[in-house]
Tab-separated table of C-alpha atoms and ligand atoms in Angstrom:
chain	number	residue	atom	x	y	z
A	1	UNK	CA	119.112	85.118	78.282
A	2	UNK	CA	116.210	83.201	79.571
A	3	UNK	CA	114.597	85.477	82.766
A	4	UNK	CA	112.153	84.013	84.867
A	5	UNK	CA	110.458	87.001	86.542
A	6	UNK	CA	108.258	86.644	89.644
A	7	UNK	CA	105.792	89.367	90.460
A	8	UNK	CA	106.212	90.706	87.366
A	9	UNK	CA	102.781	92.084	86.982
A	10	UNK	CA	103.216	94.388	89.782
A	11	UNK	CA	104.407	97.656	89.990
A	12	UNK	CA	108.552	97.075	90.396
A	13	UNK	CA	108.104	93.587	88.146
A	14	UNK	CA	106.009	95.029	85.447
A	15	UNK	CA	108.399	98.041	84.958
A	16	UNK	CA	111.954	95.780	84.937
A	17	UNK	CA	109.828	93.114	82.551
A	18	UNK	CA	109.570	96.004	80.160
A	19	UNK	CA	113.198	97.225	80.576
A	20	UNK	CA	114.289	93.093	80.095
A	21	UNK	CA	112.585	92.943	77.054
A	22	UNK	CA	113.289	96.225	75.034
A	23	UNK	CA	116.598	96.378	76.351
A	24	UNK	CA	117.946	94.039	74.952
A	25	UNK	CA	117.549	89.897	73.864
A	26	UNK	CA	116.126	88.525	76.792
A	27	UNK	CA	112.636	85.945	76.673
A	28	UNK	CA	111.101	86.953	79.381
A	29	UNK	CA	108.380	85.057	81.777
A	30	UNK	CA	106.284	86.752	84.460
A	31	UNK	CA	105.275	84.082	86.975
A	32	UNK	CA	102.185	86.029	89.077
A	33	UNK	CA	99.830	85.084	91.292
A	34	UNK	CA	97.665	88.307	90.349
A	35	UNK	CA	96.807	89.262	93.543
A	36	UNK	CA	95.274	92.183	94.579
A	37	UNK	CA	98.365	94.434	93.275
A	38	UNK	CA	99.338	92.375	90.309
A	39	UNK	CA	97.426	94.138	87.336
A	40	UNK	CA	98.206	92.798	83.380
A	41	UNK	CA	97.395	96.217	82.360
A	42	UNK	CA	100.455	96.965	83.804
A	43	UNK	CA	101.890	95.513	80.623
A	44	UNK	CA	99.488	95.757	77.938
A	45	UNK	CA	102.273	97.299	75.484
A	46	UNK	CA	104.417	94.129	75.774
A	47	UNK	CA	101.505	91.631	76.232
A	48	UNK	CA	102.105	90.285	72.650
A	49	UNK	CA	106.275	90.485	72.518
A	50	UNK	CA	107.536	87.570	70.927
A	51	UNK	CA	110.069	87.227	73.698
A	52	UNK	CA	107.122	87.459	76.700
A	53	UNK	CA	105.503	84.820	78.264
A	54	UNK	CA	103.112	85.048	81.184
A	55	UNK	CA	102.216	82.128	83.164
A	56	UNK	CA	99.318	82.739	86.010
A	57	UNK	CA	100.935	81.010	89.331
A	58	UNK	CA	102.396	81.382	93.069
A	59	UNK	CA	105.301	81.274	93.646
A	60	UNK	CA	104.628	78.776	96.952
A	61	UNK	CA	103.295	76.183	94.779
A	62	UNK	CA	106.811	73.756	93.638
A	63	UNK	CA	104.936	71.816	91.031
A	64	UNK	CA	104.324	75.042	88.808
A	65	UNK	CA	107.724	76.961	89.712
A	66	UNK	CA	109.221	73.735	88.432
A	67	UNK	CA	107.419	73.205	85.565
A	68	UNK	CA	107.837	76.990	84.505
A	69	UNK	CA	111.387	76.573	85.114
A	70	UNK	CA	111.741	73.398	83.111
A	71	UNK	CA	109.458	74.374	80.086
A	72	UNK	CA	111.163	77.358	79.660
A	73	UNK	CA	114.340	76.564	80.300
A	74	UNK	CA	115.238	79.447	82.248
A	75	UNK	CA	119.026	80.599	83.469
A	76	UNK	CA	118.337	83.320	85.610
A	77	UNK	CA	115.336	84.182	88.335
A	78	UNK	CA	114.726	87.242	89.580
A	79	UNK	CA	112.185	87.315	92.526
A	80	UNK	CA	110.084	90.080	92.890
A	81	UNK	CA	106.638	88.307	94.212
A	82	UNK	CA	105.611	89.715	97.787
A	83	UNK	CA	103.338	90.814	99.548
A	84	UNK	CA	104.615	94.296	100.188
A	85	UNK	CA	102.316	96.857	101.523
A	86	UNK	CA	103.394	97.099	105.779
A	87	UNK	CA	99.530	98.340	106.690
A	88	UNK	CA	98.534	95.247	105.218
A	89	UNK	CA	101.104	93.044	107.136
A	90	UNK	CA	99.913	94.461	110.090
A	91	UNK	CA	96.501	93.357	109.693
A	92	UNK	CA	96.772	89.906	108.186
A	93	UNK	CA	100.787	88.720	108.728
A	94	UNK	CA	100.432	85.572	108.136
A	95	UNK	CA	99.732	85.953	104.082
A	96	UNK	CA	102.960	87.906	104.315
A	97	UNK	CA	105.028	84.954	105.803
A	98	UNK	CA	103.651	82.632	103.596
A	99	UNK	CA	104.584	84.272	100.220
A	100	UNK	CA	107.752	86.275	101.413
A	101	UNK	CA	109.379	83.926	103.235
A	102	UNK	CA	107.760	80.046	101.752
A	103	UNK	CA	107.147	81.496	98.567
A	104	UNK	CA	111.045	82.764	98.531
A	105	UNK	CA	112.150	79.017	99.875
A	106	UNK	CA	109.757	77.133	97.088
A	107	UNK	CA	111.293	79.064	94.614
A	108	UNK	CA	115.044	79.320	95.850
A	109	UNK	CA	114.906	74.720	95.837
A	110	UNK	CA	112.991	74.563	92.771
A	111	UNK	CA	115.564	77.096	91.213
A	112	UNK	CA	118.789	75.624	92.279
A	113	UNK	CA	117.580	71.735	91.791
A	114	UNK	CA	117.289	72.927	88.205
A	115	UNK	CA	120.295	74.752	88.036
A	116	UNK	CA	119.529	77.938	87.387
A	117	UNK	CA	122.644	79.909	86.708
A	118	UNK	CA	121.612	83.619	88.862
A	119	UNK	CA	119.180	83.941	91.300
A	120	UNK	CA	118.399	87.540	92.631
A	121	UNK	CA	116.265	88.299	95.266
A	122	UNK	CA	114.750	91.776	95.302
A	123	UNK	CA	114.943	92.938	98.706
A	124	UNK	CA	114.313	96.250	100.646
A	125	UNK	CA	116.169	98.479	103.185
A	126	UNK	CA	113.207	97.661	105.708
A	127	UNK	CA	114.725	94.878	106.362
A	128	UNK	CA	117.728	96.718	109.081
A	129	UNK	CA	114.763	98.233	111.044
A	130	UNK	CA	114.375	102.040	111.809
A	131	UNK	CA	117.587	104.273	111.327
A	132	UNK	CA	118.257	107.463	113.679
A	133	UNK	CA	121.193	108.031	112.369
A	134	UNK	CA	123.901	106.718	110.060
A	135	UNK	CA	123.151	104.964	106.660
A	136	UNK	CA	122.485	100.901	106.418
A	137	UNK	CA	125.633	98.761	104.833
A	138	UNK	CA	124.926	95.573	103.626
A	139	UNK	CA	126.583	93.982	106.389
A	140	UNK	CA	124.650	95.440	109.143
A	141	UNK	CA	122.418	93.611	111.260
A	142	UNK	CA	118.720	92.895	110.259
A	143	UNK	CA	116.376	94.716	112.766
A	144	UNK	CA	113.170	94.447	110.977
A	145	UNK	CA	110.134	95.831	113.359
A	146	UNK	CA	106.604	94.911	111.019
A	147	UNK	CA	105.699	91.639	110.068
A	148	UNK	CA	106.475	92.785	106.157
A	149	UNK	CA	110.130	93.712	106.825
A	150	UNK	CA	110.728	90.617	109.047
A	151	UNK	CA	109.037	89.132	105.966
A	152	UNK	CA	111.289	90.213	103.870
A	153	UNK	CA	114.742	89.314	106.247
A	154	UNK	CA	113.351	85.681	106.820
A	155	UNK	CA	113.490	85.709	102.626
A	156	UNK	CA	116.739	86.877	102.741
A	157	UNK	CA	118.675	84.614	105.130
A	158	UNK	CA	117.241	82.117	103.498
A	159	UNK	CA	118.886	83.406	99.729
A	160	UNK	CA	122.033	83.705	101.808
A	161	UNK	CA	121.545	80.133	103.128
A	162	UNK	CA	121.592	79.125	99.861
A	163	UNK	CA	125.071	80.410	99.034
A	164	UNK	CA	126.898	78.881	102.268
A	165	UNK	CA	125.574	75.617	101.514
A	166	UNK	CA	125.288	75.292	98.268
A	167	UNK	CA	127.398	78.157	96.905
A	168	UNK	CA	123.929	78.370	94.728
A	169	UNK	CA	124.361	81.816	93.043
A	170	UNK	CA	122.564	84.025	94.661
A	171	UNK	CA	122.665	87.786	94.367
A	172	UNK	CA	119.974	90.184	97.084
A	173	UNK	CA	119.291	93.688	96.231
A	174	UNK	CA	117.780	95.809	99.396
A	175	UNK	CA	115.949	98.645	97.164
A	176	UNK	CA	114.498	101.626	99.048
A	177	UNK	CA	111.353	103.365	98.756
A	178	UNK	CA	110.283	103.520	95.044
A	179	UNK	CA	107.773	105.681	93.351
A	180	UNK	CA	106.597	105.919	89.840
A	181	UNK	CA	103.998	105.434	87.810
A	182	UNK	CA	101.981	102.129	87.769
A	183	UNK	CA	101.972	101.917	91.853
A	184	UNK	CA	98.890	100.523	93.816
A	185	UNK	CA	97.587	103.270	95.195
A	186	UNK	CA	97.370	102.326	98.809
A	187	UNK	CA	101.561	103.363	99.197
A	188	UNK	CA	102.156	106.387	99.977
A	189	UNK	CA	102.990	108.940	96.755
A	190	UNK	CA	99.922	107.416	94.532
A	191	UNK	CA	97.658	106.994	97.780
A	192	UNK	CA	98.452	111.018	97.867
A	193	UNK	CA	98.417	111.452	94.609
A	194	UNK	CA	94.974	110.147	93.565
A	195	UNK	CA	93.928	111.773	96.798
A	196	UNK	CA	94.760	115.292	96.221
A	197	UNK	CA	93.504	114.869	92.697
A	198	UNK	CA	90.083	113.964	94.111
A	199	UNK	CA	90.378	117.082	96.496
A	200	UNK	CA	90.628	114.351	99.221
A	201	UNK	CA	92.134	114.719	102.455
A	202	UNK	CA	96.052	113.176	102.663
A	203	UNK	CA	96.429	111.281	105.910
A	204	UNK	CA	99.788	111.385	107.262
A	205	UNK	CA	100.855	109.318	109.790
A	206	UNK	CA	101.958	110.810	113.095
A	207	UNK	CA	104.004	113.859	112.936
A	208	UNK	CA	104.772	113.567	109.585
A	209	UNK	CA	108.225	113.682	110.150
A	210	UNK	CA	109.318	110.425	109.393
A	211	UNK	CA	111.910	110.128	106.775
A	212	UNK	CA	112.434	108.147	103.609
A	213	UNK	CA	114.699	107.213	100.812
A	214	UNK	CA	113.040	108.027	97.229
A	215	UNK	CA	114.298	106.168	94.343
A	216	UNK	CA	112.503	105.700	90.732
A	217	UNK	CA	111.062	103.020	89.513
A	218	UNK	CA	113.375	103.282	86.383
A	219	UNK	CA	116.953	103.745	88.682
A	220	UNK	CA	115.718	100.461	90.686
A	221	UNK	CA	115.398	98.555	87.973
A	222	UNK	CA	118.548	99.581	86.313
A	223	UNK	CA	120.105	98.786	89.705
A	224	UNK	CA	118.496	95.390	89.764
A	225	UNK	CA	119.846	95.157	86.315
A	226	UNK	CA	123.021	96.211	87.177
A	227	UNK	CA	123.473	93.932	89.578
A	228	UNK	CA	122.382	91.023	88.101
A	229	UNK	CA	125.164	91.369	85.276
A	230	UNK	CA	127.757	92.872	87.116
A	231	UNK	CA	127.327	91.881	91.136
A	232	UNK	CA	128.952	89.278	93.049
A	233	UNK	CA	127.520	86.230	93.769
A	234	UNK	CA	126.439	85.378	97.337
A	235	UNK	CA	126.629	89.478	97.691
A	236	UNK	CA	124.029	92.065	98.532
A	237	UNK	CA	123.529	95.398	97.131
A	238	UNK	CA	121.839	98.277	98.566
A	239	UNK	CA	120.255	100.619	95.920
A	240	UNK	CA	118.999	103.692	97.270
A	241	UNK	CA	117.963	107.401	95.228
A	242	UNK	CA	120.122	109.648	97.125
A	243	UNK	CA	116.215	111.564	98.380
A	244	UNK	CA	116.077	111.242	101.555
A	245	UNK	CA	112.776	113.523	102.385
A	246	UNK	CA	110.368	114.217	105.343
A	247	UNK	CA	107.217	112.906	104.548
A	248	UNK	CA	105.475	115.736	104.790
A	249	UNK	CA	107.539	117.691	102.708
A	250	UNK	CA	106.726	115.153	100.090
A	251	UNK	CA	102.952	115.518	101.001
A	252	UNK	CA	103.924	119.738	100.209
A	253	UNK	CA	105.455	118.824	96.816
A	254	UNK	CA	102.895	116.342	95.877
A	255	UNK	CA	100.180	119.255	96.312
A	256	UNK	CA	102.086	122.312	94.836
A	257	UNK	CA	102.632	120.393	91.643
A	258	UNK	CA	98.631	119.648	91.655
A	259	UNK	CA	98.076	123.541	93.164
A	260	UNK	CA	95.979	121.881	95.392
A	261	UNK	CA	95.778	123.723	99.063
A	262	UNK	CA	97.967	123.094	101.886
A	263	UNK	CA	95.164	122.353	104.268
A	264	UNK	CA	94.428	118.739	102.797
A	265	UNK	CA	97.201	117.620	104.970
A	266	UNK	CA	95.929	115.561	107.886
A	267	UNK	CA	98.137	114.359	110.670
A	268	UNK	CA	96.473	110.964	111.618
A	269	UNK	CA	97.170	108.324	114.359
A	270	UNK	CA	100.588	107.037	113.900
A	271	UNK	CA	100.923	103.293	112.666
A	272	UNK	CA	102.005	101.006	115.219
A	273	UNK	CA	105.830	100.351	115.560
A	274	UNK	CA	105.896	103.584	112.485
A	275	UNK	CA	109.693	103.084	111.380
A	276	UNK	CA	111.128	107.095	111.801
A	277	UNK	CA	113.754	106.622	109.048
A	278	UNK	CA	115.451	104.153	106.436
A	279	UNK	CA	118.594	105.090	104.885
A	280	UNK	CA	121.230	103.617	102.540
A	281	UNK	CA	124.889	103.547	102.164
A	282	UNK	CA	125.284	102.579	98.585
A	283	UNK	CA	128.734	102.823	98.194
A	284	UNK	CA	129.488	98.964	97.047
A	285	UNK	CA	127.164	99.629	93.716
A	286	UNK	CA	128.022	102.659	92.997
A	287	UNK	CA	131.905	100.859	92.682
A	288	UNK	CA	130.191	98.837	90.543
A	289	UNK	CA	129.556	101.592	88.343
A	290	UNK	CA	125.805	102.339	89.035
A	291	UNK	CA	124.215	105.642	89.964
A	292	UNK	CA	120.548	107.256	90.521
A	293	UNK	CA	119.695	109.368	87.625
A	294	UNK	CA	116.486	111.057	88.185
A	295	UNK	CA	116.068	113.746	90.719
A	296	UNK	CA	113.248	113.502	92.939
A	297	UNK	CA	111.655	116.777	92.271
A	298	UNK	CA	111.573	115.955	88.486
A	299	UNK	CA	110.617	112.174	89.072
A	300	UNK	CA	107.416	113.492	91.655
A	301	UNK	CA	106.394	115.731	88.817
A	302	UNK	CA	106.610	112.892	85.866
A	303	UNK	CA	104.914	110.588	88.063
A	304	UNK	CA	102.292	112.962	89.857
A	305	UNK	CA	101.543	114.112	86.001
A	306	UNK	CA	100.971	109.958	85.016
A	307	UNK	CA	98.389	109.523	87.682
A	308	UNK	CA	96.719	112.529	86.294
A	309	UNK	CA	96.582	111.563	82.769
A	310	UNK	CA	95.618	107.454	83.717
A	311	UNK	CA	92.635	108.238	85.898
A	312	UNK	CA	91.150	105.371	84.092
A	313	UNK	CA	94.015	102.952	85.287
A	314	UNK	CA	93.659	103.847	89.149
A	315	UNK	CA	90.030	104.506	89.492
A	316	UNK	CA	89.132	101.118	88.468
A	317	UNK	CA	91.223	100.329	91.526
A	318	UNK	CA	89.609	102.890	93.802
A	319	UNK	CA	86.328	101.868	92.820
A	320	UNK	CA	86.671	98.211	93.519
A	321	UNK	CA	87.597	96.082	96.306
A	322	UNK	CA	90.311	98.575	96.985
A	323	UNK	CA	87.709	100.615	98.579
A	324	UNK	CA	86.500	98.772	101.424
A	325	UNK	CA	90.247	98.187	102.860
A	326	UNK	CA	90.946	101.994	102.254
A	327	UNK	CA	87.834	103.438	104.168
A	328	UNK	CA	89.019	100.670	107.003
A	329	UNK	CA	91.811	101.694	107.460
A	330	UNK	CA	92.225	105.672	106.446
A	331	UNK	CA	88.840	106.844	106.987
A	332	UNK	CA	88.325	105.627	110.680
A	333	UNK	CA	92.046	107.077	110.939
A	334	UNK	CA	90.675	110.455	110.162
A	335	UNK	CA	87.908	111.027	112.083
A	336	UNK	CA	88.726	112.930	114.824
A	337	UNK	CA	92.490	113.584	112.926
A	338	UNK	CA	93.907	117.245	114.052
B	1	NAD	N1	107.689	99.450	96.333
B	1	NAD	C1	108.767	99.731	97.054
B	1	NAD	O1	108.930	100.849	97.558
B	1	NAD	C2	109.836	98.676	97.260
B	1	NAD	C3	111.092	99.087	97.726
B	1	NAD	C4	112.089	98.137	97.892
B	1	NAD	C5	111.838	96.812	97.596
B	1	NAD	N2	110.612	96.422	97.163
B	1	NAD	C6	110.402	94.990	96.845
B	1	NAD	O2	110.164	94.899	95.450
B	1	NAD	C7	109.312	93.792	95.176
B	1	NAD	C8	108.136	94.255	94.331
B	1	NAD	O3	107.430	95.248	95.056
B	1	NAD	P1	106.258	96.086	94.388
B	1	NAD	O4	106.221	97.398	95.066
B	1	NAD	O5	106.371	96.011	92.930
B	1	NAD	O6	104.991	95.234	94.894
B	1	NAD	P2	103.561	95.017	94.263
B	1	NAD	O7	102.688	94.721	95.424
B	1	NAD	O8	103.198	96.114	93.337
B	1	NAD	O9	103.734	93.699	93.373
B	1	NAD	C9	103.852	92.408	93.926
B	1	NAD	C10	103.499	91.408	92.829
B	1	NAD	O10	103.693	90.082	93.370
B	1	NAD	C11	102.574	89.278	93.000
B	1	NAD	N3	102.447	88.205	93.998
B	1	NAD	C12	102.115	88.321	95.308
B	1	NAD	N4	102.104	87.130	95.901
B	1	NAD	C13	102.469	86.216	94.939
B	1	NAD	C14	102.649	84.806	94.944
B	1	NAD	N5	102.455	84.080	96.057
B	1	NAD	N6	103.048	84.205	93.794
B	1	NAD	C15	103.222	84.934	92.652
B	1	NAD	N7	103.050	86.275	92.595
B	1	NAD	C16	102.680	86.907	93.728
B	1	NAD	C17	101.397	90.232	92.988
B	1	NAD	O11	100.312	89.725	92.232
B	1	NAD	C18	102.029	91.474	92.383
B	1	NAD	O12	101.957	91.448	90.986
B	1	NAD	C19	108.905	93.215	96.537
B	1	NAD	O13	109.734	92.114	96.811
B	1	NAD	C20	109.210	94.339	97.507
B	1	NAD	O14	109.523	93.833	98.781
B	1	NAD	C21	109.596	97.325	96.977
């Protein structure tokens, strides 16, 4: 099958590139803007597959998508450019409408005028807002609170859109929080990571008791997979790991696997409109025969234990432009932090 994959270069993208090309006979493109996440190295192993092609390009730009489209006459899309990080879309929103919701409506017309034969868009459970209690179905409202997760919704109405009026083929998967190796470090379990390696303070937002959905890398992308072979179209999936986790009991792991100390835990300053919890009801993909495989204690580890060994990869991040938006916005955050 022909797979045009945007944001492929990033850390979801790069990972289901890999598992599109080795698992089987797919030609693969990665259509990426390389923005400040999107990193090549990401996929130096596959660089020279026979079956890979990478084409530099945004996705809000119809003239490329088109061509890309055209040239390499590809059946299926799957849309993983965003911008994605929700400190980020609080200080500059506008870059986050622009590629999450235009980029997402560029590529949706440009797909379906060629007639592409799937289009998935790869969503997140941000999108129904903050959670007390209960777990998010697919059919629930959309209540996102940051300008990333309302982002992300405008992206998705539009995908449905395209199914009511077009019955274009459109499948959405609403992925939760995913760790694993290759991750900018700005989220939250490399951010701590690289941290704690460094003997670095770990600044965690208000009480610390905020909750989360952990899934790997490798079960979202076999869910994305999944999905794309076996889903419905016009359908969303939710694909959550079953780890739902305090965040600072993830903090706690994160520094007993490095037998670093406790006391590098900082509670800072809350982030404004700081969603308390996300969580999934997954029960229409797991009917569709897909399940989370890796446990969270043993995925931490693996992935804890990869930005130990690949220092090299991350600190050429740290080092760089990376550094100014960090000490912005986390060292200001700690001074004066309990
Ligand atoms: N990371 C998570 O926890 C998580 C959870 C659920 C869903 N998602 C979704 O998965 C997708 C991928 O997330 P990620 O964590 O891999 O993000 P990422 O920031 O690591 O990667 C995003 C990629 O998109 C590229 N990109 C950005 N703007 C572009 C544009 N205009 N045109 C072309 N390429 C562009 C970047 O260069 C980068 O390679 C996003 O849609 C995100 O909303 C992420």
């Amino acid at each position: 099958m022909r797979i045009l994959v945007t944001g492929g270069a990033g850390f979801i993208g790069s990972h289901l590139v890999r598992r599109l090309l080795t698992g089987g006979d797919n030609f693969v493109v990665n259509l990426d803007a390389l923005r400040y996440s999107g990193n090549l190295e990401n996929l130096t192993d596959v660089a020279g597959h026979s079956r890979y092609t990478f084409v530099l390009g945004d996705i809000c730009d119809a003239t490329t998508v088109e061509k890309v489209l055209k040239e390499h006459g590809v059946k299926v899309v799957i849309n993983c450019a965003a911008e994605t990080h929700v400190d980020r879309s609080i200080l500059d929103p506008n870059s986050f409408a622009r590629t999450d919701v235009v980029g997402t409506a560029v590529l949706l017309e440009e797909a379906r005028k060629a007639g592409v034969a799937r289009f998935l868009q790869v969503s997140t459970d941000e999108v129904y807002g903050s959670v007390e209690t209960g777990w998010s179905k697919e059919g629930d409202p959309l209540a996102p609170r940051s300008p990333y997760s309302a982002s992300k919704a405008g992206g998705d109405l539009l995908v449905r859109s395209y199914w009511t009026t077009y019955r274009f083929p459109v499948l959405i998967t609403r992925g939760s929080n995913t760790y694993g190796p290759n991750q900018y470090p700005e989220k939250f379990i490399p951010l701590f990571a690289t941290n704690a390696i460094d003997d670095q303070p770990l600044p965690l937002y208000g009480d610390g008791r905020h909750r989360r959905d952990w899934l790997s890398v490798f079960d979202h992308c076999r869910g994305i997979e999944h999905v794309l072979f076996h889903g419905e179209p016009g359908c969303v999936y939710n694909i959550g790991g079953g780890n739902e986790r305090e965040n600072i009991a993830v903090a706690e792991l994160i520094l007993k696997i490095l037998g670093k100390p406790m006391n590098l835990i900082r509670l800072v300053q809350d982030r404004p409109g700081h969603d308390r919890r996300y969580a999934l009801d997954c029960a229409r993909l797991q009917a569709l025969g897909w399940a989370p495989t890796v446990l969270f204690e043993d995925g931490l580890k693996e992935t804890v234990e990869w930005y130990r060994t690949n220092q090299t990869w991350w600190r050429k991040i740290t080092s760089g432009e990376f550094r100014t938006y960090y000490e912005r916005l986390y060292r200001q955050r700690l001074q004066g932090a309990g």
